[in-house]
Amino acid sequence: MSIIKVDKLTKTFTTYERGGTFREALKSLIIRKKKIVEALKAVSFEIGEGELIGFLGPNGAGKSTTLKILTGILYPTSGSVEIMGYVPWKDRRKYVANIGAVFGQKSQLLFDIPPLDSFLLNQSIYNIPEQTFRKTMKEMVEMLDLEKIVRKPTRQLSLGERMKCEFIMAMLHQPKIVFLDEPTIGLDVIAKGKIREFILEQNKKGTTFILTTHDLEDVEHLARRVIVVNHGEIVFDNTMDRLRMHLGNKKSVRVTTHNPLSSLNQPGILIRKLHSDREAEFELDLSRLKLNEFIKRLNEESVISDMSIENLEIETIIKDLYGREV
Amino acid sequence: MGVNYLDNRAKIYASSDFGDEPFHSLLREETTVQAVSETPVHKKAKPVFRAVIQATYKENFAFRSNMAVSLIVQPIYFLVQYFIWRAVFQVHDTVSGFTFQTMLYYFAVSSLLGFLNWDDTDGTLQRLVQNGKFITFQLRPIHHLYYAFFQKVGHRILAFWIEMVPIIGFYLLFGIKPIPAMPLWAIISVALSFILAFLINHTIGTMAFWLVKTDGIRRAVLVFKDICSGIFVPLTLFPGGIQKVLFFLPFQFISYVPARVFMGSYELAGFTLSIPAIVGLQALMVLITYLLNRLVWFFGIKRFTGVGA
Amino acid sequence: MMRKKTSSIYQWIKIYFHGMKTSLASRMAYRGDFFMSMIIMMVVELFGPLVTLLIYHNGASFPGWERHEVLLLQGTFLLSRGIAFPFFMGMVWNTIRRVQEGTYDLLLIKPRSILQMSIITAFDSEDLGKLIGGLLLFFYALKSVPALPLVNWGVFLLLFVFSLITMFAFGLFMTGLGIVWVGNYRIYEIFISTMDFGLYPRSIFTKVFQSIITWVIPISLLGSFPASALLGKEMTGVFGAMACSIGFLLLGLWFFHRMARNYTSAGG
């Protein structure tokens, strides 16, 4: 059952060009050059309840515009959005009571007072009953090991501790959907791990997450489905497994041999890097060259000292998707 | 100008009520720094002062609409003044030696001096020290005092076109022609007041070497400075005892003195001085303030490097 | 229906006080600077009547107004500002800063009206110094005024409420401008300077300006009319000004919502 329905969502901005030099600025007072930017071009997708979606795209692709529309901050030029029966920008106040958001770069905590006080302020803003509030907070604080932290002034906390508190801040009112924007930016490995664990845990309990990030590790650890936007359009929308297969059935191979390598120039092999005449990295297209065929040939021609065969890195696939011209 | 004027200056002075409130001045620090360091050192480098002036001018050009707000605000303040004194002079012919005409002339000139001499050197320096960026100045072969001075010059050249020229036009509508009685002395006096205002602000800025949060104190000092410099009202209107104190403070030389030089006669606390004499005193005050600045700076830097930012 | 209304007003007040408490707690983190700033605010406020005092000191005057009468007017004005600035005028700076930093969005994802969020996150505790300053001046001036009939006080209080309404409307216009005129922290100055007309007796202005500050922008309600009511002076046009201030408020609300809507359609 889908909890979010987005249909032909379009957003255009009108901007005016203003020159940098004095003369251009004077000119812009009289004649303003209109420039229409299409941030989203009829984007459609659906998200089911309890999903954990990675929402990816290069800078300026329309990612944050989509996110703003879905959170009711921005309204679109055309198209429709229905989330939990609400139209975000129309029933904003009722709607946002049911969602949460964590922005890695915009803190909702008040800097000079303990997170606990910020939580309490949110309690009255969201009108959360005392009992529910206590219970939810206790659970989350324990899960994130924050017992000793929530009473310290926020400014004294580490970035990781702060981010954990941001999650509590965003989820105290038990939202059905949580939007995450770069939630692990700047964090160390341990804090990242803890936060990912927390997200998965909450997801198991039924919360739907929409994750926008540039951190592909986050995506690999968390997302089961991925939507990629570029130039205001969806260029990929499918499962994580499908994403891995997106560039075809390819492997990433690294080989070191005792004697110089030969005959790498054959169909099905795309050389990425030649470290020396005995060491190379390349992509192997299994549809053109079978794996055992390749190993057999290699074995005949050289003495292998080391070899690794892995799935194509997600980064390579994403780079390909981002790089495509539409 | 009444309490509102004071208040709004106070608010702006207290710029970091909200962290880094005058965002554009922060930007200014950043980009100017870049622009200067990008100046190619090999073949025919621009002299530093020109580079700083040009970079500051260009950066602030982007914020000209901010500056242009003065074109709405200043006429409003002037109108209020106009009405206040119009009412007062309906019953009295002169107040403390001023007629309605000379009073308006005084306000017009001192407001123009205000625009010419304004700078945020103190705020900028304090933010630099407090957020630790000041360290980059210690690594550069230019003294912060000179750097900041040329920043002010660049900034004020822009202000001249955007704020002063239109406002002079506005005053002309009221029949006020801000033409000095003795042009040469007036130019010298204005130049000295420009330097003095800068030196005082820079010295105030050095407080940051000793204090962590300086907004409150800075606001107080700056309001005090404005009152004592004669921006709100000619200093001769103050009670005699206060006038004596004001005479020996450096602040009168920022605004009151050059305004009086424009008018062609000087008087305060019972002292009537000739124009060359008061301008001479003004020059002396610039020198004293400069020496004071260097002294305070010396101890400030010592503290800065000692504490380790 | 009725019950729902009262409970929502109760909610509003509860959240407001919560916001106030939080903001005070934040400011207490730098206690020294806080008290210092508050005292400075107070002192700066007390310099408000400076020009007036100097005028009277030099034997001059505003026609028809005694020194203490003008001070009472200015005390009223400062009192009105002393309430407006800490309690709701903070929304202006709050909005300007948030729009510039990009954290305005955080207000929009809360299940409350934008206006309410802008006000509750903006209690300006150090501006309480303004309130103290206003109180000091008001009561200082009142000392020189002979005992006043109770009716005068009644009318004064009523007009004082209108003074606050006018202040609030000013705040709405500034906040609205703050949303669209990104990064211009000087917006505030435009209105602050305009309010300066309210610091002096209405009678010092020319007829045209008197009409403007009564019928167009009811600045005369900020100090002149309430003080005139208290002192039993003439106050022609006061009903017009009251009606005007309601209109000004409605226009302000409309403008604010219009600009907020603008924010949600532009962005990017």
JSON list of C-alpha atoms in Angstrom, two decimals, chain B residues 44-112:
[
{"chain": "B", "resi": 44, "resn": "LYS", "atom": "CA", "xyz": [53.67, 44.29, -11.75]},
{"chain": "B", "resi": 45, "resn": "ALA", "atom": "CA", "xyz": [51.65, 43.43, -8.68]},
{"chain": "B", "resi": 46, "resn": "LYS", "atom": "CA", "xyz": [49.11, 46.05, -7.72]},
{"chain": "B", "resi": 47, "resn": "PRO", "atom": "CA", "xyz": [50.07, 48.00, -4.65]},
{"chain": "B", "resi": 48, "resn": "VAL", "atom": "CA", "xyz": [48.37, 46.35, -1.67]},
{"chain": "B", "resi": 49, "resn": "PHE", "atom": "CA", "xyz": [46.29, 49.37, -0.77]},
{"chain": "B", "resi": 50, "resn": "ARG", "atom": "CA", "xyz": [44.79, 49.53, -4.24]},
{"chain": "B", "resi": 51, "resn": "ALA", "atom": "CA", "xyz": [44.05, 45.84, -4.24]},
{"chain": "B", "resi": 52, "resn": "VAL", "atom": "CA", "xyz": [42.30, 46.06, -0.88]},
{"chain": "B", "resi": 53, "resn": "ILE", "atom": "CA", "xyz": [40.28, 49.11, -1.88]},
{"chain": "B", "resi": 54, "resn": "GLN", "atom": "CA", "xyz": [39.18, 47.56, -5.15]},
{"chain": "B", "resi": 55, "resn": "ALA", "atom": "CA", "xyz": [38.32, 44.20, -3.65]},
{"chain": "B", "resi": 56, "resn": "THR", "atom": "CA", "xyz": [36.27, 45.77, -0.86]},
{"chain": "B", "resi": 57, "resn": "TYR", "atom": "CA", "xyz": [34.48, 48.00, -3.31]},
{"chain": "B", "resi": 58, "resn": "LYS", "atom": "CA", "xyz": [33.58, 45.09, -5.56]},
{"chain": "B", "resi": 59, "resn": "GLU", "atom": "CA", "xyz": [32.38, 42.80, -2.81]},
{"chain": "B", "resi": 60, "resn": "ASN", "atom": "CA", "xyz": [30.16, 45.38, -1.24]},
{"chain": "B", "resi": 61, "resn": "PHE", "atom": "CA", "xyz": [28.78, 46.31, -4.58]},
{"chain": "B", "resi": 62, "resn": "ALA", "atom": "CA", "xyz": [26.73, 43.14, -4.37]},
{"chain": "B", "resi": 63, "resn": "PHE", "atom": "CA", "xyz": [25.17, 44.46, -1.17]},
{"chain": "B", "resi": 64, "resn": "ARG", "atom": "CA", "xyz": [24.40, 47.89, -2.52]},
{"chain": "B", "resi": 65, "resn": "SER", "atom": "CA", "xyz": [20.67, 47.47, -1.87]},
{"chain": "B", "resi": 66, "resn": "ASN", "atom": "CA", "xyz": [21.55, 47.15, 1.79]},
{"chain": "B", "resi": 67, "resn": "MET", "atom": "CA", "xyz": [23.36, 50.45, 1.60]},
{"chain": "B", "resi": 68, "resn": "ALA", "atom": "CA", "xyz": [20.60, 52.08, -0.37]},
{"chain": "B", "resi": 69, "resn": "VAL", "atom": "CA", "xyz": [18.23, 51.64, 2.55]},
{"chain": "B", "resi": 70, "resn": "SER", "atom": "CA", "xyz": [19.86, 54.82, 3.85]},
{"chain": "B", "resi": 71, "resn": "LEU", "atom": "CA", "xyz": [18.11, 56.70, 1.08]},
{"chain": "B", "resi": 72, "resn": "ILE", "atom": "CA", "xyz": [14.80, 55.95, 2.75]},
{"chain": "B", "resi": 73, "resn": "VAL", "atom": "CA", "xyz": [15.96, 56.12, 6.34]},
{"chain": "B", "resi": 74, "resn": "GLN", "atom": "CA", "xyz": [18.00, 59.32, 6.33]},
{"chain": "B", "resi": 75, "resn": "PRO", "atom": "CA", "xyz": [15.31, 61.54, 4.79]},
{"chain": "B", "resi": 76, "resn": "ILE", "atom": "CA", "xyz": [12.88, 60.24, 7.43]},
{"chain": "B", "resi": 77, "resn": "TYR", "atom": "CA", "xyz": [15.25, 61.12, 10.27]},
{"chain": "B", "resi": 78, "resn": "PHE", "atom": "CA", "xyz": [15.87, 64.46, 8.70]},
{"chain": "B", "resi": 79, "resn": "LEU", "atom": "CA", "xyz": [12.17, 65.17, 8.38]},
{"chain": "B", "resi": 80, "resn": "VAL", "atom": "CA", "xyz": [11.66, 64.39, 12.06]},
{"chain": "B", "resi": 81, "resn": "GLN", "atom": "CA", "xyz": [14.49, 66.77, 12.92]},
{"chain": "B", "resi": 82, "resn": "TYR", "atom": "CA", "xyz": [13.01, 69.34, 10.60]},
{"chain": "B", "resi": 83, "resn": "PHE", "atom": "CA", "xyz": [9.66, 69.21, 12.35]},
{"chain": "B", "resi": 84, "resn": "ILE", "atom": "CA", "xyz": [11.14, 69.23, 15.84]},
{"chain": "B", "resi": 85, "resn": "TRP", "atom": "CA", "xyz": [13.15, 72.36, 15.18]},
{"chain": "B", "resi": 86, "resn": "ARG", "atom": "CA", "xyz": [10.47, 74.01, 13.11]},
{"chain": "B", "resi": 87, "resn": "ALA", "atom": "CA", "xyz": [8.18, 73.75, 16.13]},
{"chain": "B", "resi": 88, "resn": "VAL", "atom": "CA", "xyz": [10.85, 74.94, 18.53]},
{"chain": "B", "resi": 89, "resn": "PHE", "atom": "CA", "xyz": [11.80, 77.93, 16.41]},
{"chain": "B", "resi": 90, "resn": "GLN", "atom": "CA", "xyz": [8.18, 78.98, 16.04]},
{"chain": "B", "resi": 91, "resn": "VAL", "atom": "CA", "xyz": [8.43, 80.35, 19.57]},
{"chain": "B", "resi": 92, "resn": "HIS", "atom": "CA", "xyz": [12.15, 81.14, 19.80]},
{"chain": "B", "resi": 93, "resn": "ASP", "atom": "CA", "xyz": [14.39, 82.90, 17.33]},
{"chain": "B", "resi": 94, "resn": "THR", "atom": "CA", "xyz": [17.62, 81.29, 18.44]},
{"chain": "B", "resi": 95, "resn": "VAL", "atom": "CA", "xyz": [18.54, 78.32, 20.59]},
{"chain": "B", "resi": 96, "resn": "SER", "atom": "CA", "xyz": [22.07, 78.35, 21.94]},
{"chain": "B", "resi": 97, "resn": "GLY", "atom": "CA", "xyz": [23.17, 80.63, 19.10]},
{"chain": "B", "resi": 98, "resn": "PHE", "atom": "CA", "xyz": [21.58, 78.52, 16.38]},
{"chain": "B", "resi": 99, "resn": "THR", "atom": "CA", "xyz": [18.86, 79.78, 14.08]},
{"chain": "B", "resi": 100, "resn": "PHE", "atom": "CA", "xyz": [16.46, 77.40, 12.31]},
{"chain": "B", "resi": 101, "resn": "GLN", "atom": "CA", "xyz": [18.57, 77.64, 9.17]},
{"chain": "B", "resi": 102, "resn": "THR", "atom": "CA", "xyz": [21.93, 77.04, 10.86]},
{"chain": "B", "resi": 103, "resn": "MET", "atom": "CA", "xyz": [20.46, 74.18, 12.91]},
{"chain": "B", "resi": 104, "resn": "LEU", "atom": "CA", "xyz": [19.27, 72.40, 9.76]},
{"chain": "B", "resi": 105, "resn": "TYR", "atom": "CA", "xyz": [22.63, 73.08, 8.14]},
{"chain": "B", "resi": 106, "resn": "TYR", "atom": "CA", "xyz": [24.36, 71.56, 11.15]},
{"chain": "B", "resi": 107, "resn": "PHE", "atom": "CA", "xyz": [22.25, 68.41, 10.98]},
{"chain": "B", "resi": 108, "resn": "ALA", "atom": "CA", "xyz": [22.69, 68.07, 7.25]},
{"chain": "B", "resi": 109, "resn": "VAL", "atom": "CA", "xyz": [26.47, 68.36, 7.47]},
{"chain": "B", "resi": 110, "resn": "SER", "atom": "CA", "xyz": [26.82, 66.11, 10.48]},
{"chain": "B", "resi": 111, "resn": "SER", "atom": "CA", "xyz": [24.66, 63.42, 8.85]},
{"chain": "B", "resi": 112, "resn": "LEU", "atom": "CA", "xyz": [26.86, 63.55, 5.75]}
]
